[in-house]
Amino acid sequence: MNQPFSGFSKLSKEDKINWIADAYFSTPNEAISLLKKYWNSDAKIQKLHDEFIENTITNFYIPLGVAPNFLINGKYNTIPMAIEESSVVAAASKAAKFWSTRGGFKTKVINTEKIGQVHFLYKGDESKLDLFFIQTKAKFFTDTDSITTNMQKRGGGILDIELRDKTNLIDNYYQLHVTFETKDSMGANFINSCLEQFAKTLKEEAQNFDLFSETEKEIEVIMSILSNYVPNCLVRAEVSCPIEDLEEKHIPNPKEFAERFVQAVQIAEVEPYRAVTHNKGIMNGIDAVVIATGNDFRAVEAGVHAYAAHKGQYSSLSHAKIENGIFSFWLEIPLALGTVGGLTSLHPLVKLSLEMLENPSAEELMQFVAVAGLAQNFGALRSLTTSGIQEGHMKMHLNNILNQFEANEEESHEVRKYFKHHVVSHSAVVNYIESLRK
Ligand code: MEV
């Protein structure tokens, strides 16, 4: 295609599919039939998915799995996880079971503050702007009354508005830096609506402020938007036990295991190349629960990685120590999540996932998500510091290889039996399937 298609979004879904099939596929009918295979047979569900975004042509599945046996603050939970990577749910379940007999996970929400900013340019005397802000601050609150009433009824609202001078970074650059409490909603719409009203108030009130010169009255708002960096919306998850309790079949020497584990975490604390992969493993658990519960995983990813660098160098999100014979492993991460609003009441599987978690508050969900991240990190580090990661990964990947080679049930059975006692590699599995087929 070397020319734009104007009005594509106005075509019917059927016409969009036909056009794409003709434009890009050597066998258009096959492409059309594949796209339609993934349509939901329930027209109501399909309509819902069609309307989540523009130009929907079909649905793109990822599996929804569950990791049971998560003992959190003394109560058992089953955690829903939406993810395509083969070993993640297995690793979470294994870590959950391991810690369920060693005191379980302990969690705590540290704080829940969200942030938004109005970025603006002001060309003039700073002391006059300070005075203007002091005199106008109450008006920012009253002008957003209609937006904040419902949130206030739920115990949330605007916490504070600050004027921040950023002229050391960019000439004439200032901000309204605003903090919010949004209770069980993630709060993006609420925050952005408040910010856009602040921007209006800012511009209008500047026109009426007698001390401003004509130039000073012309405040230029560049943009108003929430921040996905929420270092004061923090949750902590932790596991700990006496070193000797770490012993099990695969951990014959618990002291050596604990020391290697702590060393591995320390490497991620000081070495960014390792920290990124270490944190990616944490995000395997976090994203899977965030997606299953209808939250915005891109927002969470952006905020978490920014937090991983908050001391000036990208570093591990988790930490471990041995003190007085006790092994402890924990993480603290920022998570802005919601259990009302957004997709939570729209997507049937999100509703189901939330019900599985006994319809948690946003604070409770933060704790489940943090636990899934810590469990995932524990599973990865346990493998990495003992058998290596590939043994478990390749066992889980075996199914993908069998599917790739369209192995029938008998072949799959034979392959699984053989590779219980042999090292799984892509070529070893392919050779074995070929030998069976000879
Ligand atoms: C793979 O998805 C995640 C790991 O690389 C995490 C880690 O190295 O800690 C196994």
Short mmCIF file of C-alpha atoms and ligand atoms in Angstrom, two decimals:
data_model
loop_
_atom_site.label_atom_id
_atom_site.label_comp_id
_atom_site.label_asym_id
_atom_site.label_seq_id
_atom_site.Cartn_x
_atom_site.Cartn_y
_atom_site.Cartn_z
CA MET A 1 0.00 0.00 0.00
CA ASN A 2 1.53 3.30 -0.94
CA GLN A 3 -1.40 5.61 -0.46
CA PRO A 4 -3.47 6.45 2.61
CA PHE A 5 -6.97 5.05 3.05
CA SER A 6 -9.19 7.87 4.20
CA GLY A 7 -12.35 6.98 6.14
CA PHE A 8 -11.20 3.46 7.06
CA SER A 9 -12.70 3.71 10.56
CA LYS A 10 -16.13 4.39 9.04
CA LEU A 11 -16.24 1.08 7.16
CA SER A 12 -18.25 -1.77 8.66
CA LYS A 13 -16.24 -4.46 10.44
CA GLU A 14 -16.95 -6.87 7.56
CA ASP A 15 -15.70 -4.33 4.99
CA LYS A 16 -12.57 -3.60 7.02
CA ILE A 17 -11.73 -7.30 7.11
CA ASN A 18 -12.39 -7.75 3.40
CA TRP A 19 -10.22 -4.77 2.54
CA ILE A 20 -7.32 -5.98 4.73
CA ALA A 21 -7.60 -9.51 3.39
CA ASP A 22 -7.43 -8.29 -0.21
CA ALA A 23 -4.70 -5.76 0.44
CA TYR A 24 -2.24 -7.91 2.40
CA PHE A 25 -2.88 -11.63 2.01
CA SER A 26 -2.05 -14.04 -0.79
CA THR A 27 -5.02 -16.19 0.28
CA PRO A 28 -7.64 -13.64 1.41
CA ASN A 29 -10.31 -16.22 2.19
CA GLU A 30 -8.03 -18.03 4.61
CA ALA A 31 -7.18 -14.77 6.37
CA ILE A 32 -10.88 -13.86 6.65
CA SER A 33 -11.78 -17.28 7.96
CA LEU A 34 -8.99 -17.16 10.60
CA LEU A 35 -10.05 -13.72 11.80
CA LYS A 36 -13.66 -14.90 12.11
CA LYS A 37 -12.68 -18.07 13.96
CA TYR A 38 -11.62 -15.86 16.84
CA TRP A 39 -14.92 -13.97 16.99
CA ASN A 40 -16.96 -14.79 20.07
CA SER A 41 -20.09 -16.82 19.34
CA ASP A 42 -21.98 -14.70 21.88
CA ALA A 43 -22.86 -11.56 19.90
CA LYS A 44 -23.14 -9.47 23.08
CA ILE A 45 -19.62 -10.34 24.20
CA GLN A 46 -18.27 -9.72 20.71
CA LYS A 47 -19.95 -6.30 20.55
CA LEU A 48 -18.34 -5.40 23.85
CA HIS A 49 -14.89 -6.28 22.53
CA ASP A 50 -15.55 -4.56 19.21
CA GLU A 51 -16.27 -1.36 21.09
CA PHE A 52 -13.28 -1.39 23.46
CA ILE A 53 -11.12 0.07 20.69
CA GLU A 54 -11.43 1.44 17.17
CA ASN A 55 -11.10 -0.78 14.08
CA THR A 56 -11.50 -4.10 15.92
CA ILE A 57 -11.28 -6.95 13.44
CA THR A 58 -11.11 -9.89 15.84
CA ASN A 59 -10.02 -10.89 19.33
CA PHE A 60 -6.45 -11.70 20.32
CA TYR A 61 -6.37 -14.37 23.01
CA ILE A 62 -3.91 -14.80 25.80
CA PRO A 63 -4.49 -17.57 28.33
CA LEU A 64 -6.04 -16.84 31.72
CA GLY A 65 -4.50 -19.18 34.31
CA VAL A 66 -4.71 -19.40 38.08
CA ALA A 67 -2.07 -19.82 40.77
CA PRO A 68 -3.61 -21.33 43.91
CA ASN A 69 -2.25 -21.71 47.46
CA PHE A 70 -1.19 -18.12 48.03
CA LEU A 71 -1.19 -17.70 51.80
CA ILE A 72 -1.31 -13.92 52.30
CA ASN A 73 -1.56 -12.41 55.79
CA GLY A 74 -2.89 -15.74 57.07
CA LYS A 75 -5.56 -16.29 54.37
CA TYR A 76 -5.44 -18.55 51.30
CA ASN A 77 -6.06 -17.00 47.88
CA THR A 78 -6.11 -18.12 44.25
CA ILE A 79 -4.60 -15.52 41.95
CA PRO A 80 -5.79 -15.11 38.33
CA MET A 81 -3.00 -14.48 35.80
CA ALA A 82 -3.36 -13.55 32.12
CA ILE A 83 -0.08 -14.29 30.36
CA GLU A 84 1.34 -16.12 27.37
CA GLU A 85 4.81 -17.02 28.73
CA SER A 86 4.81 -20.75 29.43
CA SER A 87 6.57 -20.95 32.80
CA VAL A 88 5.08 -17.99 34.68
CA VAL A 89 1.94 -19.49 36.24
CA ALA A 90 3.78 -22.71 37.08
CA ALA A 91 6.54 -20.75 38.83
CA ALA A 92 4.01 -18.62 40.76
CA SER A 93 2.10 -21.71 41.91
CA LYS A 94 5.31 -23.43 42.99
CA ALA A 95 6.50 -20.39 44.96
CA ALA A 96 3.05 -20.00 46.54
CA LYS A 97 3.09 -23.62 47.72
CA PHE A 98 6.66 -23.33 48.99
CA TRP A 99 5.88 -20.28 51.15
CA SER A 100 2.50 -21.60 52.30
CA THR A 101 4.34 -23.96 54.66
CA ARG A 102 6.80 -21.29 55.78
CA GLY A 103 4.52 -18.57 57.12
CA GLY A 104 3.17 -17.28 53.82
CA PHE A 105 3.39 -13.77 52.40
CA LYS A 106 3.02 -10.65 54.55
CA THR A 107 1.85 -7.48 52.83
CA LYS A 108 1.22 -3.86 53.70
CA VAL A 109 0.02 -0.82 51.77
CA ILE A 110 2.38 2.02 52.67
CA ASN A 111 0.46 4.85 50.99
CA THR A 112 -1.96 5.51 48.13
CA GLU A 113 -1.28 8.99 46.78
CA LYS A 114 -1.72 9.69 43.05
CA ILE A 115 -0.20 12.62 41.16
CA GLY A 116 -1.16 14.95 38.31
CA GLN A 117 0.41 18.08 36.89
CA VAL A 118 -0.50 21.19 34.93
CA HIS A 119 2.63 22.23 33.00
CA PHE A 120 2.67 25.93 32.11
CA LEU A 121 4.82 28.86 31.05
CA TYR A 122 4.76 32.16 32.92
CA LYS A 123 6.94 35.05 31.80
CA GLY A 124 7.35 37.44 34.68
CA ASP A 125 8.08 38.18 38.29
CA GLU A 126 8.12 34.98 40.33
CA SER A 127 7.07 36.63 43.60
CA LYS A 128 3.87 37.85 41.89
CA LEU A 129 3.12 34.33 40.68
CA ASP A 130 3.61 33.03 44.26
CA LEU A 131 1.15 35.62 45.54
CA PHE A 132 -1.31 34.83 42.76
CA PHE A 133 -1.15 31.13 43.62
CA ILE A 134 -1.75 31.73 47.35
CA GLN A 135 -4.79 33.89 46.54
CA THR A 136 -6.18 31.51 43.90
CA LYS A 137 -5.59 28.15 45.63
CA ALA A 138 -9.06 27.96 47.21
CA LYS A 139 -10.65 28.70 43.80
CA PHE A 140 -8.92 25.65 42.28
CA PHE A 141 -10.80 23.54 44.83
CA THR A 142 -14.20 25.24 44.43
CA ASP A 143 -14.02 25.20 40.61
CA THR A 144 -13.61 21.41 40.69
CA ASP A 145 -16.47 20.85 43.19
CA SER A 146 -18.74 19.24 40.59
CA ILE A 147 -15.98 16.81 39.60
CA THR A 148 -14.89 15.93 43.13
CA THR A 149 -18.27 15.55 44.90
CA ASN A 150 -18.68 11.83 44.21
CA MET A 151 -15.04 11.06 44.91
CA GLN A 152 -15.28 12.92 48.21
CA LYS A 153 -18.32 10.82 49.17
CA ARG A 154 -16.10 7.75 48.70
CA GLY A 155 -13.43 9.29 50.93
CA GLY A 156 -11.16 10.55 48.15
CA GLY A 157 -10.50 13.84 46.39
CA ILE A 158 -7.78 16.40 45.89
CA LEU A 159 -5.18 16.24 48.66
CA ASP A 160 -3.03 19.25 47.86
CA ILE A 161 -2.03 21.63 45.08
CA GLU A 162 1.50 23.02 44.95
CA LEU A 163 3.08 25.59 42.68
CA ARG A 164 6.49 24.31 41.54
CA ASP A 165 9.17 26.45 39.99
CA LYS A 166 10.98 24.51 37.23
CA THR A 167 12.73 27.49 35.63
CA ASN A 168 16.12 25.97 36.45
CA LEU A 169 15.23 23.25 33.88
CA ILE A 170 13.38 25.22 31.17
CA ASP A 171 12.94 29.00 30.92
CA ASN A 172 9.57 30.19 32.32
CA TYR A 173 8.47 26.61 33.18
CA TYR A 174 6.22 26.12 36.22
CA GLN A 175 3.83 23.41 37.37
CA LEU A 176 0.78 22.91 39.45
CA HIS A 177 1.77 19.65 41.13
CA VAL A 178 -1.37 18.07 42.50
CA THR A 179 -1.82 15.04 44.77
CA PHE A 180 -5.01 12.95 44.85
CA GLU A 181 -6.64 10.10 46.74
CA THR A 182 -8.80 8.08 44.37
CA LYS A 183 -9.84 5.18 46.68
CA ASP A 184 -10.89 2.09 44.67
CA SER A 185 -10.60 3.67 41.23
CA MET A 186 -7.32 4.02 39.38
CA GLY A 187 -8.51 7.59 38.95
CA ALA A 188 -7.10 8.55 35.55
CA ASN A 189 -10.31 10.19 34.29
CA PHE A 190 -10.99 11.87 37.61
CA ILE A 191 -7.46 13.26 37.84
CA ASN A 192 -7.32 14.44 34.23
CA SER A 193 -10.72 16.15 34.53
CA CYS A 194 -9.59 17.99 37.66
CA LEU A 195 -6.33 19.01 35.98
CA GLU A 196 -8.08 20.38 32.89
CA GLN A 197 -10.32 22.46 35.15
CA PHE A 198 -7.25 23.73 37.07
CA ALA A 199 -5.73 24.79 33.75
CA LYS A 200 -8.88 26.78 32.88
CA THR A 201 -9.02 28.39 36.32
CA LEU A 202 -5.32 29.21 36.11
CA LYS A 203 -5.70 31.05 32.81
CA GLU A 204 -8.96 32.81 33.73
CA GLU A 205 -7.85 33.96 37.18
CA ALA A 206 -4.54 35.23 35.81
CA GLN A 207 -6.55 37.61 33.60
CA ASN A 208 -8.24 39.05 36.73
CA PHE A 209 -5.11 39.37 38.89
CA ASP A 210 -4.41 43.09 39.16
CA LEU A 211 -0.73 42.78 40.10
CA PHE A 212 0.12 40.97 36.83
CA SER A 213 1.30 43.02 33.88
CA GLU A 214 -0.36 42.33 30.50
CA THR A 215 2.47 39.87 29.62
CA GLU A 216 2.26 38.15 33.01
CA LYS A 217 -1.50 37.63 32.55
CA GLU A 218 -0.84 35.49 29.46
CA ILE A 219 -0.06 32.21 31.23
CA GLU A 220 0.45 29.52 28.60
CA VAL A 221 -0.73 26.06 29.62
CA ILE A 222 1.30 23.43 27.75
CA MET A 223 -0.54 20.35 29.02
CA SER A 224 -2.48 18.87 31.92
CA ILE A 225 -2.05 15.17 32.64
CA LEU A 226 -1.73 12.66 35.45
CA SER A 227 1.67 11.15 36.17
CA ASN A 228 2.17 7.40 36.01
CA TYR A 229 5.10 7.86 38.37
CA VAL A 230 3.53 7.29 41.78
CA PRO A 231 6.34 6.84 44.32
CA ASN A 232 3.87 7.56 47.12
CA CYS A 233 1.41 4.86 46.10
CA LEU A 234 3.47 2.04 47.54
CA VAL A 235 2.90 -1.52 48.62
CA ARG A 236 5.25 -3.95 50.35
CA ALA A 237 5.26 -7.75 50.16
CA GLU A 238 7.58 -9.97 52.16
CA VAL A 239 8.44 -13.57 52.95
CA SER A 240 10.76 -14.75 55.71
CA CYS A 241 11.66 -17.88 57.64
CA PRO A 242 14.52 -19.40 59.61
CA ILE A 243 17.24 -20.49 57.15
CA GLU A 244 16.93 -24.18 58.06
CA ASP A 245 13.21 -24.08 57.10
CA LEU A 246 14.20 -23.40 53.48
CA GLU A 247 15.28 -27.02 53.15
CA GLU A 248 13.37 -29.22 50.70
CA LYS A 249 14.13 -31.80 48.00
CA HIS A 250 15.73 -29.27 45.67
CA ILE A 251 17.37 -27.26 48.46
CA PRO A 252 19.46 -29.82 50.34
CA ASN A 253 21.76 -27.15 51.82
CA PRO A 254 19.54 -24.25 52.92
CA LYS A 255 22.37 -22.09 54.27
CA GLU A 256 24.26 -22.20 50.99
CA PHE A 257 21.00 -21.59 49.10
CA ALA A 258 20.08 -18.55 51.23
CA GLU A 259 23.55 -17.03 50.82
CA ARG A 260 23.59 -17.51 47.04
CA PHE A 261 20.07 -16.09 46.83
CA VAL A 262 20.99 -12.94 48.79
CA GLN A 263 24.10 -12.59 46.63
CA ALA A 264 21.98 -12.81 43.48
CA VAL A 265 19.71 -10.04 44.76
CA GLN A 266 22.73 -7.90 45.66
CA ILE A 267 24.03 -8.27 42.10
CA ALA A 268 20.68 -6.94 40.81
CA GLU A 269 20.91 -4.07 43.30
CA VAL A 270 24.25 -2.82 41.93
CA GLU A 271 24.31 -3.98 38.30
CA PRO A 272 21.73 -2.42 35.94
CA TYR A 273 22.11 -5.09 33.21
CA ARG A 274 21.08 -7.73 35.72
CA ALA A 275 18.56 -5.46 37.47
CA VAL A 276 16.52 -5.01 34.28
CA THR A 277 16.15 -8.78 33.79
CA HIS A 278 15.58 -9.35 37.50
CA ASN A 279 12.78 -6.76 37.46
CA LYS A 280 11.40 -8.17 34.21
CA GLY A 281 10.88 -11.43 36.11
CA ILE A 282 8.98 -9.51 38.81
CA MET A 283 6.86 -7.87 36.11
CA ASN A 284 5.99 -11.34 34.72
CA GLY A 285 3.92 -11.83 37.86
CA ILE A 286 2.74 -8.25 38.23
CA ASP A 287 1.54 -7.70 34.65
CA ALA A 288 -0.29 -11.03 34.57
CA VAL A 289 -2.49 -10.05 37.53
CA VAL A 290 -2.78 -6.44 36.38
CA ILE A 291 -4.10 -7.61 32.99
CA ALA A 292 -6.43 -10.25 34.46
CA THR A 293 -7.98 -7.59 36.71
CA GLY A 294 -8.48 -5.09 33.87
CA ASN A 295 -5.83 -2.60 34.91
CA ASP A 296 -3.45 -0.64 32.71
CA PHE A 297 -0.20 -2.64 32.59
CA ARG A 298 1.61 0.01 30.53
CA ALA A 299 0.98 2.57 33.29
CA VAL A 300 2.16 0.11 35.92
CA GLU A 301 5.28 -0.85 33.92
CA ALA A 302 6.25 2.81 33.34
CA GLY A 303 5.78 3.71 37.01
CA VAL A 304 7.53 0.66 38.39
CA HIS A 305 10.63 1.02 36.20
CA ALA A 306 10.88 4.73 37.02
CA TYR A 307 10.74 3.78 40.69
CA ALA A 308 13.49 1.21 40.14
CA ALA A 309 15.72 4.16 39.23
CA HIS A 310 14.56 6.56 41.95
CA LYS A 311 17.94 6.54 43.71
CA GLY A 312 19.70 7.71 40.56
CA GLN A 313 20.68 4.30 39.12
CA TYR A 314 18.38 1.57 37.83
CA SER A 315 18.32 -1.13 40.51
CA SER A 316 16.52 -4.18 41.87
CA LEU A 317 12.94 -3.74 43.07
CA SER A 318 13.38 -6.58 45.55
CA HIS A 319 15.80 -7.04 48.42
CA ALA A 320 16.99 -9.94 50.57
CA LYS A 321 18.97 -10.42 53.75
CA ILE A 322 19.97 -12.98 56.35
CA GLU A 323 19.84 -11.65 59.89
CA ASN A 324 20.06 -13.71 63.07
CA GLY A 325 19.51 -16.90 61.11
CA ILE A 326 16.35 -15.54 59.43
CA PHE A 327 16.13 -15.30 55.64
CA SER A 328 13.95 -12.37 54.45
CA PHE A 329 13.00 -11.41 50.92
CA TRP A 330 10.80 -8.43 50.09
CA LEU A 331 9.84 -5.80 47.57
CA GLU A 332 8.29 -2.36 47.68
CA ILE A 333 6.68 -1.13 44.49
CA PRO A 334 4.41 1.69 43.38
CA LEU A 335 1.09 0.42 41.99
CA ALA A 336 -1.77 2.69 40.94
CA LEU A 337 -4.63 0.20 40.50
CA GLY A 338 -8.40 0.24 40.43
CA THR A 339 -11.13 -2.25 41.23
CA VAL A 340 -13.97 0.01 40.10
CA GLY A 341 -14.32 1.96 36.85
CA GLY A 342 -12.48 1.33 33.61
CA LEU A 343 -12.68 -2.25 32.34
CA THR A 344 -13.49 -3.66 35.78
CA SER A 345 -17.25 -3.71 35.34
CA LEU A 346 -17.19 -4.15 31.54
CA HIS A 347 -14.98 -7.11 30.67
CA PRO A 348 -16.68 -10.34 31.78
CA LEU A 349 -13.37 -12.09 32.52
CA VAL A 350 -12.12 -9.13 34.52
CA LYS A 351 -15.28 -9.31 36.62
CA LEU A 352 -14.68 -13.03 37.07
CA SER A 353 -11.03 -12.49 38.08
CA LEU A 354 -12.04 -9.87 40.63
CA GLU A 355 -14.71 -12.16 42.05
CA MET A 356 -12.09 -14.92 42.35
CA LEU A 357 -10.12 -12.46 44.49
CA GLU A 358 -13.32 -11.87 46.52
CA ASN A 359 -13.93 -8.43 45.00
CA PRO A 360 -10.94 -6.67 46.56
CA SER A 361 -10.55 -2.98 47.29
CA ALA A 362 -7.79 -1.27 45.29
CA GLU A 363 -5.53 -1.56 48.35
CA GLU A 364 -6.17 -5.30 48.58
CA LEU A 365 -5.49 -5.69 44.87
CA MET A 366 -2.17 -3.83 45.28
CA GLN A 367 -1.20 -6.51 47.80
CA PHE A 368 -2.17 -9.44 45.55
CA VAL A 369 -0.24 -7.95 42.67
CA ALA A 370 2.87 -7.29 44.77
CA VAL A 371 2.77 -10.86 46.07
CA ALA A 372 2.56 -12.24 42.52
CA GLY A 373 5.65 -10.18 41.65
CA LEU A 374 7.61 -11.36 44.68
CA ALA A 375 6.60 -15.00 44.12
CA GLN A 376 7.73 -14.79 40.51
CA ASN A 377 11.05 -13.27 41.51
CA PHE A 378 11.55 -15.96 44.15
CA GLY A 379 10.84 -18.70 41.59
CA ALA A 380 13.26 -17.23 39.06
CA LEU A 381 16.07 -16.70 41.59
CA ARG A 382 15.59 -20.13 43.08
CA SER A 383 16.06 -21.71 39.65
CA LEU A 384 18.86 -19.37 38.61
CA THR A 385 20.92 -20.01 41.74
CA THR A 386 20.35 -23.79 41.74
CA SER A 387 19.49 -25.81 38.62
CA GLY A 388 19.58 -22.89 36.15
CA ILE A 389 16.51 -21.46 34.45
CA GLN A 390 16.44 -23.59 31.31
CA GLU A 391 15.47 -26.90 32.89
CA GLY A 392 12.08 -25.62 34.07
CA HIS A 393 11.60 -23.26 31.12
CA MET A 394 12.21 -25.94 28.51
CA LYS A 395 9.93 -28.43 30.29
CA MET A 396 7.14 -25.86 30.07
CA HIS A 397 8.14 -24.97 26.52
CA LEU A 398 7.82 -28.61 25.46
CA ASN A 399 4.10 -28.12 24.81
CA ASN A 400 4.85 -25.24 22.45
CA ILE A 401 7.30 -27.40 20.49
CA LEU A 402 4.78 -30.27 20.32
CA ASN A 403 2.13 -27.88 19.02
CA GLN A 404 4.54 -26.38 16.52
CA PHE A 405 5.13 -29.87 15.08
CA GLU A 406 1.44 -30.77 15.30
CA ALA A 407 2.26 -33.86 17.37
CA ASN A 408 -0.72 -36.17 17.85
CA GLU A 409 -1.73 -37.45 21.28
CA GLU A 410 0.30 -40.63 21.05
CA GLU A 411 3.44 -38.78 19.96
CA SER A 412 2.96 -36.16 22.70
CA HIS A 413 2.64 -38.89 25.30
CA GLU A 414 5.84 -40.59 24.10
CA VAL A 415 7.75 -37.30 23.98
CA ARG A 416 6.66 -36.26 27.48
CA LYS A 417 7.59 -39.68 28.86
CA TYR A 418 11.04 -39.59 27.24
CA PHE A 419 11.83 -36.02 28.31
CA LYS A 420 10.96 -36.67 31.95
CA HIS A 421 14.45 -38.14 32.14
CA HIS A 422 16.28 -36.27 29.37
CA VAL A 423 17.38 -32.68 28.93
CA VAL A 424 14.84 -30.73 26.86
CA SER A 425 16.22 -28.69 23.99
CA HIS A 426 14.45 -27.63 20.81
CA SER A 427 16.64 -29.84 18.60
CA ALA A 428 16.47 -32.85 20.96
CA VAL A 429 12.65 -32.71 20.89
CA VAL A 430 12.53 -32.30 17.11
CA ASN A 431 14.95 -35.24 16.64
CA TYR A 432 12.89 -37.39 18.94
CA ILE A 433 9.61 -36.56 17.17
CA GLU A 434 11.26 -37.33 13.84
CA SER A 435 12.57 -40.65 15.15
CA LEU A 436 9.03 -41.56 16.28
CA ARG A 437 7.67 -40.70 12.84
CA LYS A 438 10.16 -42.88 10.95
C1 MEV B 1 12.07 -14.65 32.14
O1 MEV B 1 10.84 -14.24 31.63
C2 MEV B 1 12.36 -13.98 33.45
C3 MEV B 1 13.75 -14.26 34.06
O2 MEV B 1 14.77 -13.92 33.12
C4 MEV B 1 13.85 -13.41 35.29
C5 MEV B 1 15.23 -13.40 35.94
O3 MEV B 1 16.24 -13.61 35.25
O4 MEV B 1 15.27 -13.15 37.16
C6 MEV B 1 13.91 -15.72 34.38
#
